[in-house]
Tab-separated table of C-alpha atoms and ligand atoms in Angstrom:
chain	number	residue	atom	x	y	z
A	56	MET	CA	3.136	-21.605	-13.341
A	57	THR	CA	2.529	-17.697	-14.418
A	58	GLU	CA	5.897	-15.939	-13.751
A	59	ILE	CA	5.717	-13.017	-11.778
A	60	ARG	CA	9.332	-10.503	-11.814
A	61	LEU	CA	9.441	-7.815	-9.152
A	62	TYR	CA	12.278	-5.593	-8.478
A	63	ASN	CA	13.719	-6.209	-5.600
A	64	THR	CA	15.673	-3.568	-3.726
A	65	ARG	CA	18.149	-6.200	-2.639
A	66	THR	CA	19.440	-6.804	-5.193
A	67	ARG	CA	18.568	-3.202	-7.404
A	68	ARG	CA	16.967	-5.592	-11.003
A	69	LYS	CA	13.669	-6.924	-11.488
A	70	ASP	CA	14.164	-10.674	-9.824
A	71	VAL	CA	11.342	-13.707	-10.494
A	72	LEU	CA	9.723	-14.383	-8.174
A	73	VAL	CA	10.876	-18.128	-7.010
A	74	PRO	CA	9.210	-19.108	-3.590
A	75	PHE	CA	10.912	-21.359	-1.441
A	76	ASP	CA	7.496	-23.350	-1.384
A	77	GLU	CA	4.277	-23.182	-3.881
A	78	GLY	CA	2.218	-24.321	-0.946
A	79	ASN	CA	2.914	-21.848	0.920
A	80	VAL	CA	4.000	-18.604	-0.847
A	81	ARG	CA	4.690	-16.085	2.065
A	82	MET	CA	4.683	-12.486	2.088
A	83	TYR	CA	5.866	-9.534	5.397
A	84	VAL	CA	4.955	-6.151	5.137
A	85	CYS	CA	5.615	-3.730	7.644
A	86	GLY	CA	2.140	-1.990	9.038
A	87	PRO	CA	1.700	0.900	11.066
A	88	THR	CA	2.087	2.027	14.389
A	89	VAL	CA	-0.573	2.615	16.538
A	90	TYR	CA	-0.787	6.477	17.819
A	91	ASP	CA	-2.975	7.623	15.022
A	92	ARG	CA	-5.799	8.316	12.154
A	93	ALA	CA	-3.881	6.173	8.956
A	94	HIS	CA	-3.238	9.148	6.490
A	95	ILE	CA	-3.751	9.122	2.894
A	96	GLY	CA	0.419	8.363	2.746
A	97	ASN	CA	0.226	5.351	4.573
A	98	ALA	CA	-2.329	3.845	2.714
A	99	ARG	CA	-0.291	3.819	-0.435
A	100	PRO	CA	1.589	0.572	0.811
A	101	VAL	CA	-1.869	-1.099	1.608
A	102	VAL	CA	-3.366	-0.948	-1.685
A	103	VAL	CA	-0.250	-1.337	-3.607
A	104	PHE	CA	0.878	-4.859	-1.125
A	105	ASP	CA	-3.127	-5.549	-1.560
A	106	VAL	CA	-2.819	-5.793	-5.446
A	107	LEU	CA	0.243	-8.041	-4.992
A	108	PHE	CA	-1.479	-9.626	-2.359
A	109	ARG	CA	-4.457	-10.891	-4.979
A	110	LEU	CA	-2.276	-11.275	-8.006
A	111	LEU	CA	-0.613	-14.118	-5.299
A	112	ARG	CA	-3.730	-15.398	-4.544
A	113	HIS	CA	-4.783	-15.669	-8.534
A	114	VAL	CA	-1.380	-17.382	-9.337
A	115	TYR	CA	-0.804	-19.764	-6.113
A	116	GLY	CA	-4.353	-20.116	-4.939
A	117	PRO	CA	-6.310	-18.004	-2.385
A	118	GLU	CA	-4.945	-20.837	0.373
A	119	HIS	CA	-1.224	-21.060	-0.582
A	120	VAL	CA	-0.258	-17.104	-0.179
A	121	THR	CA	0.538	-16.518	4.133
A	122	TYR	CA	0.204	-12.479	4.148
A	123	VAL	CA	1.325	-10.742	7.906
A	124	ARG	CA	0.928	-7.125	8.628
A	125	ASN	CA	2.260	-5.836	11.759
A	126	PHE	CA	0.543	-3.239	14.330
A	127	THR	CA	3.858	-1.784	15.840
A	128	ASP	CA	1.567	-0.999	19.386
A	129	VAL	CA	4.455	-0.760	21.490
A	130	ASP	CA	6.713	2.882	20.303
A	131	ASP	CA	7.790	5.705	22.325
A	132	LYS	CA	5.283	8.149	19.733
A	133	ILE	CA	2.311	6.030	21.244
A	134	ASN	CA	3.936	6.625	24.556
A	135	ALA	CA	3.695	9.816	24.401
A	136	ARG	CA	0.386	10.264	23.145
A	137	ALA	CA	-0.884	8.305	25.176
A	138	ALA	CA	0.995	11.515	27.762
A	139	GLU	CA	-0.580	14.209	25.582
A	140	THR	CA	-4.039	12.489	25.647
A	141	ARG	CA	-4.808	11.193	28.866
A	142	ARG	CA	-7.956	11.166	30.487
A	143	GLU	CA	-9.010	11.789	33.581
A	144	GLY	CA	-8.615	8.987	36.088
A	145	GLU	CA	-6.652	6.799	33.603
A	146	SER	CA	-3.814	5.504	34.380
A	147	GLU	CA	-0.960	5.772	31.096
A	148	LEU	CA	-0.982	2.212	30.892
A	149	GLN	CA	-4.558	2.732	30.513
A	150	ALA	CA	-4.540	5.338	27.742
A	151	ILE	CA	-2.010	3.431	25.446
A	152	ARG	CA	-4.727	0.755	25.620
A	153	ARG	CA	-7.087	3.188	24.837
A	154	ILE	CA	-5.576	4.773	21.752
A	155	THR	CA	-3.504	1.588	20.654
A	156	GLU	CA	-6.803	-0.786	20.548
A	157	GLU	CA	-8.695	1.897	19.009
A	158	THR	CA	-6.668	3.122	16.234
A	159	VAL	CA	-6.117	-0.289	15.040
A	160	ALA	CA	-10.110	-0.604	14.818
A	161	TRP	CA	-9.873	2.560	12.787
A	162	TYR	CA	-7.224	1.247	10.415
A	163	ARG	CA	-9.167	-1.423	9.944
A	164	GLU	CA	-12.403	-0.055	8.782
A	165	ASP	CA	-10.612	2.686	7.037
A	166	MET	CA	-8.053	-0.041	4.766
A	167	ALA	CA	-11.228	-2.380	4.316
A	168	ALA	CA	-13.121	1.149	2.511
A	169	LEU	CA	-9.979	1.004	0.419
A	170	GLY	CA	-10.608	-2.414	-1.142
A	171	ALA	CA	-7.824	-4.574	0.935
A	172	LEU	CA	-8.527	-7.803	1.544
A	173	PRO	CA	-7.944	-8.568	5.153
A	174	PRO	CA	-4.419	-10.121	5.502
A	175	SER	CA	-3.440	-13.848	6.810
A	176	HIS	CA	-2.020	-12.552	9.888
A	177	GLU	CA	-2.298	-9.001	11.648
A	178	PRO	CA	0.090	-9.694	14.841
A	179	ARG	CA	0.506	-7.517	17.222
A	180	ALA	CA	3.790	-6.822	18.373
A	181	THR	CA	3.165	-6.519	21.675
A	182	GLU	CA	1.553	-10.341	21.289
A	183	PHE	CA	4.794	-11.288	20.993
A	184	ILE	CA	7.560	-10.343	23.476
A	185	ALA	CA	8.625	-14.103	24.329
A	186	PRO	CA	9.882	-14.515	20.793
A	187	MET	CA	11.567	-11.094	20.785
A	188	VAL	CA	13.348	-12.301	23.669
A	189	THR	CA	14.441	-15.507	22.751
A	190	MET	CA	15.850	-13.609	19.374
A	191	ILE	CA	17.624	-11.637	21.705
A	192	GLU	CA	18.928	-14.433	23.447
A	193	GLU	CA	19.710	-15.745	20.521
A	194	LEU	CA	21.944	-13.041	19.394
A	195	ILE	CA	23.764	-12.287	22.707
A	196	GLY	CA	24.056	-15.912	22.960
A	197	ARG	CA	25.867	-15.898	18.686
A	198	GLY	CA	27.657	-12.370	19.895
A	199	HIS	CA	25.952	-9.742	18.027
A	200	ALA	CA	24.194	-8.147	20.525
A	201	TYR	CA	25.396	-7.241	23.647
A	202	GLU	CA	23.517	-6.198	27.288
A	203	ALA	CA	24.584	-2.327	28.635
A	204	GLU	CA	22.645	-0.590	31.090
A	205	GLY	CA	19.411	-2.507	31.615
A	206	HIS	CA	19.380	-2.051	27.269
A	207	VAL	CA	20.332	-4.896	24.686
A	208	LEU	CA	22.017	-3.517	21.614
A	209	PHE	CA	23.029	-4.827	18.423
A	210	SER	CA	26.586	-4.719	17.566
A	211	VAL	CA	27.076	-3.852	14.096
A	212	SER	CA	30.696	-4.186	13.604
A	213	SER	CA	29.582	-7.843	14.862
A	214	ASP	CA	28.303	-8.201	11.178
A	215	PRO	CA	30.881	-7.969	8.268
A	216	GLU	CA	27.563	-8.378	6.289
A	217	TYR	CA	25.750	-4.969	7.892
A	218	GLY	CA	25.168	-2.216	5.452
A	219	SER	CA	25.250	-4.345	2.305
A	220	PHE	CA	21.331	-3.904	2.024
A	221	ALA	CA	21.397	-0.101	1.857
A	222	ASN	CA	24.373	-0.415	0.037
A	223	ARG	CA	26.894	2.157	2.449
A	224	SER	CA	29.541	1.447	4.073
A	225	LEU	CA	29.834	1.627	8.569
A	226	GLU	CA	31.903	4.179	7.790
A	227	ASP	CA	29.704	6.773	5.796
A	228	MET	CA	27.350	5.934	7.915
A	229	ARG	CA	29.329	6.956	10.699
A	230	ALA	CA	29.977	10.095	9.331
A	231	GLY	CA	26.165	10.901	8.135
A	232	ALA	CA	24.655	9.556	11.386
A	233	ARG	CA	21.811	11.415	13.408
A	234	VAL	CA	21.602	8.532	16.074
A	235	GLU	CA	21.238	9.042	19.602
A	236	VAL	CA	25.078	9.340	20.852
A	237	ALA	CA	24.305	6.909	23.769
A	238	PRO	CA	27.749	6.352	26.950
A	239	TYR	CA	26.404	2.715	26.447
A	240	LYS	CA	26.496	2.159	22.924
A	241	ARG	CA	29.763	0.800	22.067
A	242	ASP	CA	29.906	1.858	18.610
A	243	PRO	CA	27.117	5.320	17.560
A	244	MET	CA	25.092	2.834	15.013
A	245	ASP	CA	24.700	0.254	17.516
A	246	PHE	CA	20.788	-0.099	17.281
A	247	VAL	CA	18.881	-0.923	20.600
A	248	LEU	CA	17.456	-4.165	20.963
A	249	TRP	CA	15.393	-4.416	24.605
A	250	LYS	CA	14.737	-0.855	26.761
A	251	PRO	CA	14.044	-0.132	29.960
A	252	SER	CA	10.997	1.091	31.020
A	253	ASP	CA	9.967	2.381	34.222
A	254	ALA	CA	6.408	2.238	35.997
A	255	THR	CA	4.236	4.556	33.414
A	256	GLN	CA	5.870	2.522	30.222
A	257	PRO	CA	4.606	-0.556	29.297
A	258	GLY	CA	7.236	-2.806	30.133
A	259	TRP	CA	7.889	-6.782	30.651
A	260	ASP	CA	9.988	-8.894	33.069
A	261	SER	CA	13.143	-10.113	31.026
A	262	PRO	CA	17.161	-11.685	31.425
A	263	TRP	CA	17.541	-8.066	31.414
A	264	GLY	CA	15.305	-6.521	33.642
A	265	ARG	CA	11.907	-4.845	32.869
A	266	GLY	CA	11.326	-3.528	29.735
A	267	ARG	CA	10.491	-3.278	25.897
A	268	PRO	CA	11.205	-4.144	22.889
A	269	GLY	CA	13.082	-2.224	19.954
A	270	TRP	CA	11.084	-1.706	16.825
A	271	HIS	CA	13.663	-3.203	14.468
A	272	ILE	CA	13.619	-6.514	16.397
A	273	GLU	CA	9.577	-6.545	16.489
A	274	CYS	CA	9.107	-7.287	12.644
A	275	SER	CA	12.085	-9.243	12.842
A	276	ALA	CA	10.786	-11.613	15.288
A	277	MET	CA	7.664	-12.273	14.455
A	278	ALA	CA	7.688	-12.685	10.647
A	279	HIS	CA	10.463	-15.883	12.415
A	280	ASP	CA	7.423	-16.559	13.829
A	281	LEU	CA	4.820	-16.765	11.414
A	282	LEU	CA	6.503	-17.563	8.346
A	283	GLY	CA	9.395	-19.064	9.412
A	284	GLU	CA	13.449	-18.140	8.831
A	285	SER	CA	13.213	-18.010	5.070
A	286	PHE	CA	10.357	-16.178	3.418
A	287	ASP	CA	9.378	-14.744	-0.592
A	288	ILE	CA	8.682	-11.166	-0.164
A	289	HIS	CA	9.393	-8.038	2.077
A	290	GLY	CA	7.535	-4.708	1.764
A	291	GLY	CA	7.625	-1.553	3.618
A	292	GLY	CA	7.432	2.301	1.919
A	293	ILE	CA	10.600	3.225	1.158
A	294	ASP	CA	11.548	5.260	3.550
A	295	LEU	CA	12.248	2.122	5.450
A	296	ALA	CA	14.899	0.338	3.513
A	297	PHE	CA	17.356	1.956	6.394
A	298	PRO	CA	17.580	1.606	8.716
A	299	HIS	CA	14.564	-0.574	9.521
A	300	HIS	CA	15.085	-3.052	6.982
A	301	GLU	CA	19.050	-3.222	7.260
A	302	ASN	CA	18.204	-3.611	11.131
A	303	GLU	CA	15.981	-6.623	10.131
A	304	ILE	CA	18.296	-8.166	7.520
A	305	ALA	CA	20.644	-8.075	10.399
A	306	GLN	CA	19.117	-9.008	12.905
A	307	SER	CA	17.347	-11.857	11.635
A	308	ARG	CA	20.434	-13.293	9.464
A	309	CYS	CA	22.897	-13.007	12.696
A	310	ALA	CA	20.360	-14.867	15.173
A	311	HIS	CA	19.487	-17.388	12.391
A	312	PRO	CA	22.539	-18.460	9.552
A	313	ASP	CA	21.215	-20.394	7.957
A	314	GLY	CA	17.732	-18.849	6.762
A	315	LYS	CA	17.494	-16.647	4.301
A	316	PHE	CA	15.059	-13.942	6.158
A	317	ALA	CA	13.286	-12.746	3.033
A	318	ASN	CA	13.934	-12.778	-0.673
A	319	ILE	CA	12.682	-10.152	-2.640
A	320	TRP	CA	12.546	-6.443	-0.915
A	321	LEU	CA	9.767	-4.278	-2.239
A	322	HIS	CA	9.559	-1.153	-1.756
A	323	ASN	CA	6.424	1.794	-2.586
A	324	GLY	CA	7.775	5.415	-3.235
A	325	PHE	CA	6.753	8.348	-1.247
A	326	LEU	CA	3.349	9.974	-1.829
A	327	GLN	CA	2.902	14.077	-1.875
A	328	VAL	CA	-0.017	16.133	-2.017
A	329	GLU	CA	-0.123	19.048	-4.707
A	330	GLY	CA	3.351	18.956	-5.715
A	331	GLU	CA	4.210	19.463	-1.860
A	332	LYS	CA	5.343	17.425	0.672
A	333	MET	CA	2.460	16.476	2.739
A	334	SER	CA	3.140	17.986	6.660
A	335	LYS	CA	0.326	19.646	8.482
A	336	SER	CA	2.384	22.462	9.468
A	337	LEU	CA	0.799	23.459	5.363
A	338	GLY	CA	-1.847	22.085	5.758
A	339	ASN	CA	-2.333	19.643	3.332
A	340	PHE	CA	-2.197	16.731	5.656
A	341	PHE	CA	-5.273	14.423	5.321
A	342	THR	CA	-6.399	11.654	6.416
A	343	VAL	CA	-7.780	8.850	4.685
A	344	ARG	CA	-11.460	9.179	7.245
A	345	ASP	CA	-11.254	12.808	6.322
A	346	LEU	CA	-11.668	12.347	2.673
A	347	LEU	CA	-13.910	9.272	3.429
A	348	ASP	CA	-15.835	11.922	5.281
A	349	GLN	CA	-15.435	14.517	2.545
A	350	GLY	CA	-17.338	11.988	0.582
A	351	VAL	CA	-14.185	10.736	-1.913
A	352	PRO	CA	-14.978	6.894	-2.220
A	353	GLY	CA	-12.516	4.709	-1.096
A	354	GLU	CA	-12.541	3.034	-4.895
A	355	VAL	CA	-11.342	6.437	-5.815
A	356	ILE	CA	-8.513	6.643	-3.827
A	357	ARG	CA	-7.464	3.078	-4.530
A	358	PHE	CA	-7.367	3.892	-8.370
A	359	VAL	CA	-5.346	7.189	-7.648
A	360	LEU	CA	-3.197	5.098	-5.784
A	361	LEU	CA	-2.863	2.405	-8.774
A	362	SER	CA	-2.620	5.332	-11.004
A	363	THR	CA	0.860	5.411	-11.091
A	364	HIS	CA	3.635	2.737	-10.862
A	365	TYR	CA	4.536	1.897	-6.981
A	366	ARG	CA	8.016	2.936	-7.042
A	367	GLN	CA	7.564	6.337	-8.450
A	368	PRO	CA	7.050	9.214	-6.004
A	369	ILE	CA	2.909	10.220	-6.306
A	370	ASP	CA	1.183	13.087	-6.179
A	371	TRP	CA	-1.727	13.149	-4.391
A	372	THR	CA	-4.363	15.710	-6.129
A	373	GLU	CA	-7.953	16.708	-6.491
A	374	ALA	CA	-7.789	16.854	-10.105
A	375	LYS	CA	-7.515	13.162	-9.958
A	376	SER	CA	-9.256	12.234	-7.753
A	377	GLU	CA	-12.239	13.760	-9.849
A	378	GLU	CA	-10.652	12.079	-12.808
A	379	ALA	CA	-11.008	8.773	-11.055
A	380	ARG	CA	-15.099	9.572	-9.450
A	381	ARG	CA	-15.982	9.976	-13.258
A	382	GLN	CA	-13.618	6.818	-14.467
A	383	LEU	CA	-15.020	4.267	-12.424
A	384	ARG	CA	-18.491	5.272	-12.585
A	385	ARG	CA	-18.361	4.374	-15.876
A	386	TRP	CA	-16.860	1.305	-15.077
A	387	GLY	CA	-19.130	0.868	-13.026
A	388	ASN	CA	-21.858	0.998	-15.139
A	389	LEU	CA	-20.294	-1.241	-17.736
A	390	VAL	CA	-19.529	-3.897	-15.177
A	391	GLY	CA	-23.235	-4.322	-15.042
A	392	ASN	CA	-23.469	-5.784	-18.456
A	393	ALA	CA	-20.805	-8.601	-17.376
A	394	SER	CA	-22.672	-12.079	-18.206
A	395	SER	CA	-20.710	-14.312	-16.513
A	396	ASP	CA	-20.557	-15.444	-13.233
A	397	GLU	CA	-16.748	-16.346	-13.362
A	398	LEU	CA	-15.009	-13.507	-14.015
A	399	LEU	CA	-10.966	-13.466	-14.751
A	400	PRO	CA	-8.925	-11.257	-15.889
A	401	ASP	CA	-7.495	-9.724	-19.035
A	402	ALA	CA	-4.437	-11.611	-20.270
A	403	LYS	CA	-2.886	-8.079	-21.342
A	404	ILE	CA	-3.305	-7.103	-17.023
A	405	LEU	CA	-1.916	-10.308	-16.062
A	406	GLU	CA	0.546	-9.289	-18.127
A	407	ALA	CA	1.615	-5.428	-16.846
A	408	LEU	CA	1.131	-6.673	-13.313
A	409	THR	CA	3.360	-9.690	-13.605
A	410	ASP	CA	6.097	-7.260	-14.518
A	411	ASP	CA	6.721	-5.415	-10.910
A	412	LEU	CA	2.769	-5.167	-10.749
A	413	ASN	CA	2.665	-2.149	-13.354
A	414	THR	CA	-0.955	-0.782	-12.631
A	415	PRO	CA	-0.704	1.984	-14.796
A	416	LYS	CA	-0.196	-0.163	-17.786
A	417	ALA	CA	-3.141	-2.115	-16.269
A	418	ILE	CA	-5.335	0.842	-16.300
A	419	ALA	CA	-4.131	1.586	-19.783
A	420	ARG	CA	-5.991	-2.079	-20.689
A	421	LEU	CA	-8.859	-1.397	-18.574
A	422	HIS	CA	-9.700	1.708	-21.230
A	423	GLU	CA	-8.837	-0.414	-24.199
A	424	LEU	CA	-11.406	-3.393	-23.102
A	425	SER	CA	-14.607	-1.100	-21.944
A	426	ALA	CA	-13.430	0.765	-24.872
A	427	LEU	CA	-13.764	-2.536	-26.972
A	428	LYS	CA	-17.059	-3.656	-24.609
A	429	GLU	CA	-15.242	-6.406	-23.505
A	430	HIS	CA	-17.095	-6.271	-20.183
A	431	ASP	CA	-16.438	-9.745	-18.542
A	432	LEU	CA	-12.718	-9.118	-18.773
A	433	LEU	CA	-13.257	-5.654	-17.836
A	434	ALA	CA	-15.505	-6.894	-14.979
A	435	GLY	CA	-12.794	-9.329	-14.150
A	436	SER	CA	-9.638	-7.539	-14.749
A	437	LEU	CA	-11.538	-4.324	-12.649
A	438	LYS	CA	-11.831	-7.803	-9.422
A	439	ILE	CA	-8.181	-8.394	-9.600
A	440	LEU	CA	-7.025	-4.705	-9.426
A	441	GLY	CA	-9.777	-5.176	-6.077
A	442	PHE	CA	-12.206	-2.409	-8.044
A	443	ASP	CA	-15.064	-4.356	-6.499
A	444	LEU	CA	-17.984	-2.177	-8.330
A	445	ASN	CA	-21.619	-2.538	-7.949
A	446	PRO	CA	-23.482	-0.382	-10.778
A	447	GLU	CA	-26.433	0.211	-8.103
A	448	SER	CA	-24.401	1.626	-5.731
A	449	LEU	CA	-22.957	3.856	-8.087
A	450	TRP	CA	-25.497	6.079	-9.018
A	451	GLY	CA	-25.390	8.578	-5.998
A	452	GLY	CA	-24.337	9.229	-2.750
A	453	ALA	CA	-20.580	9.442	-1.984
A	454	TRP	CA	-20.661	9.035	-6.060
A	455	GLY	CA	-22.697	12.315	-6.719
A	456	VAL	CA	-23.105	11.605	-9.764
A	457	PRO	CA	-25.074	14.399	-11.878
A	458	SER	CA	-27.585	11.991	-13.473
A	459	ALA	CA	-27.732	8.581	-15.291
A	460	TRP	CA	-26.647	11.610	-18.073
A	461	GLU	CA	-23.354	10.473	-17.735
A	462	GLY	CA	-23.740	6.673	-18.645
A	463	MET	CA	-25.308	7.605	-21.994
A	464	ILE	CA	-21.911	10.216	-22.489
A	465	GLY	CA	-19.772	7.010	-21.459
A	466	ASP	CA	-20.897	4.826	-24.032
A	467	LEU	CA	-21.218	7.339	-26.439
A	468	LEU	CA	-17.269	8.221	-25.897
A	469	ASP	CA	-17.245	4.692	-25.735
A	470	LEU	CA	-18.726	4.441	-29.636
A	471	ARG	CA	-16.496	7.015	-30.315
A	472	LEU	CA	-13.519	5.219	-29.303
A	473	ARG	CA	-14.347	2.079	-31.190
A	474	ALA	CA	-14.932	4.305	-34.284
A	475	ARG	CA	-11.012	5.686	-34.333
A	476	LEU	CA	-9.551	2.011	-33.753
A	477	GLU	CA	-11.579	1.071	-36.321
A	478	LYS	CA	-10.752	4.791	-38.699
A	479	ASP	CA	-13.779	5.223	-38.845
A	480	TYR	CA	-12.508	9.142	-38.542
A	481	GLU	CA	-15.965	10.854	-39.711
A	482	ARG	CA	-17.971	8.784	-37.616
A	483	ALA	CA	-15.769	9.639	-34.577
A	484	ASP	CA	-16.463	13.039	-35.369
A	485	LYS	CA	-20.019	13.040	-35.742
A	486	ILE	CA	-19.990	11.937	-31.897
A	487	ARG	CA	-18.076	14.545	-31.092
A	488	ASP	CA	-19.967	17.264	-32.230
A	489	ALA	CA	-23.350	15.857	-31.330
A	490	LEU	CA	-21.731	15.468	-27.854
A	491	ASN	CA	-20.950	18.904	-28.132
A	492	GLU	CA	-23.905	20.591	-29.971
A	493	ALA	CA	-25.333	19.034	-26.337
A	494	GLY	CA	-22.815	21.045	-24.142
A	495	VAL	CA	-20.744	17.741	-23.090
A	496	ILE	CA	-16.903	19.220	-23.636
A	497	VAL	CA	-14.676	16.507	-24.964
A	498	MET	CA	-11.628	16.198	-24.085
A	499	ASP	CA	-8.889	14.619	-26.056
A	500	ARG	CA	-5.722	13.331	-23.795
A	501	PRO	CA	-2.790	11.496	-25.757
A	502	GLY	CA	-2.570	8.238	-24.457
A	503	GLN	CA	-5.974	8.333	-22.511
A	504	ALA	CA	-9.188	7.676	-22.828
A	505	ALA	CA	-10.817	11.295	-23.797
A	506	ASP	CA	-12.396	13.208	-20.791
A	507	TRP	CA	-15.705	14.887	-20.733
A	508	ASP	CA	-17.514	17.939	-18.546
A	509	ILE	CA	-20.969	18.671	-18.723
A	510	GLY	CA	-20.821	22.657	-20.087
A	511	SER	CA	-22.697	25.706	-18.921
A	512	LYS	CA	-24.164	25.144	-22.718
A	513	PHE	CA	-25.939	21.832	-21.502
A	514	ASP	CA	-29.267	20.975	-23.314
A	515	SER	CA	-30.889	18.539	-22.004
A	516	GLU	CA	-33.081	18.404	-24.633
A	517	LYS	CA	-30.448	18.173	-27.741
A	518	PHE	CA	-28.764	15.222	-25.262
A	519	SER	CA	-31.393	12.933	-25.002
A	520	GLU	CA	-31.528	12.512	-28.902
A	521	LEU	CA	-28.267	11.191	-29.225
A	522	GLY	CA	-29.705	8.271	-28.091
A	523	ASN	CA	-30.325	7.553	-31.395
A	524	LEU	CA	-26.154	7.494	-31.842
A	525	LEU	CA	-26.224	3.970	-30.058
B	149	LIG	P1	4.084	4.301	9.978
B	149	LIG	O1	3.094	3.730	10.621
B	149	LIG	O2	4.913	5.968	9.602
B	149	LIG	O3	5.740	3.218	10.171
B	149	LIG	O4	3.997	4.151	8.312
B	149	LIG	C1	3.039	3.124	7.482
B	149	LIG	C2	3.900	2.522	6.106
B	149	LIG	O5	3.404	4.157	5.442
B	149	LIG	C3	4.861	2.112	5.921
B	149	LIG	O6	5.348	1.062	4.907
B	149	LIG	C4	5.956	3.522	4.936
B	149	LIG	O7	6.486	3.400	4.554
B	149	LIG	C5	4.233	4.220	5.108
B	149	LIG	N1	4.580	5.771	4.685
B	149	LIG	C6	4.373	6.736	5.355
B	149	LIG	N2	4.537	7.797	4.729
B	149	LIG	C7	4.762	7.141	3.795
B	149	LIG	C8	4.088	8.610	2.808
B	149	LIG	N3	3.874	9.658	2.703
B	149	LIG	N4	4.245	8.138	1.056
B	149	LIG	C9	4.103	6.686	1.358
B	149	LIG	N5	4.123	6.012	2.177
B	149	LIG	C10	4.325	5.964	3.142
B	150	LIG	ZN1	9.280	-3.757	9.959
């Protein structure tokens, strides 16, 4: 069995994935709170964990992997949005329902446009209230939670291991806490498992009155219900590591002391835009839908997101997006030459992915495969990375292709790269000079395939003669 190594936030090292059950490898990823379109940062975990899902399916077989990604459809941010946007004749609860339904549908559409496979299960928190109530009762029963003024709180001091995931002591946490101070809390770090709802808020009957769950218990209960007490991988953005994941771990460990909860914890780094934190006030905040509507193909978004290692911060820039568009267009053209129906990924691509999802390394290998004209391996490798490129679809519409010249430029550059790999520098230079003559600017970049552009002196007649070189 191919060995997959993943950087585990819990152990702070790369661990070999040893599934609890190879017949059912299980992964849970925290999904969106549904009150708004997914922004480009929210797309990062979706794409990263989609690559992991595809890799697991490749290694263990598609029917032996279960991937759960939830929808948080009960949350105070949703209630606030409903209050702001309530339409005439609509109750608060109806507005909430409208917003969550609409946002879930948008999310599915946008993530499909990025080439993300639907997870095996997409549970909505509101459909799992009963397991949440059961879990809270278990926590109370075991002395890890207490009821106070219609709330139920998790008692952090009841759990000697609380803080071990984030590697922080309770003392430090209390000192730096920005938590809500509430008179009913025994400890400022105690967090809400259940809270009371008034008539305008979503609520469910419970042993503690009509109320709704806290955010953390939602994930613990859904993961337990769908994946069991012990499962293999838990993921999300790095912002979720504390307190969300610390709290999920505390709840799950204390409610099910015989279980291991999640073995490997993965966190993606944050995305920023043109060197700045994305924010509405800076005007650099955009959604996946904004980009798609501007004509940026989903594949291009996906490619940019995978061009940086998932644990590093990533900078979204227009330049990267333009380059990704050009690159994918070339590869899309080449995969049309693939001869086999059964496309398998290249061994070096698999090697990169099984080493903590090293997608930049995998992409570097795609460049080599295209230069070597390994079209079947290129197609198979693009496929495991989630790119289903169809040559026809890449020559128009959103791809904004200037002309069929592009394919020829790509071929000539491949030829040149090949000549260089074969140390035939004379021929390599001849190709570059000929391209320059015709007005195609070739830009060499260390460690990457050359970039190119059509200059203002582009000469189509000279250019068409370059076909002789091929
Ligand atoms: P939320 O709906 O805010 O809970 O976020 C959904 C997912 O997107 C979580 O896994 C977050 O960690 C992740 N996320 C949010 N903002 C960013 C960002 N700027 N870069 C990368 N991931 C993000
Ligand atoms: Zn979660």
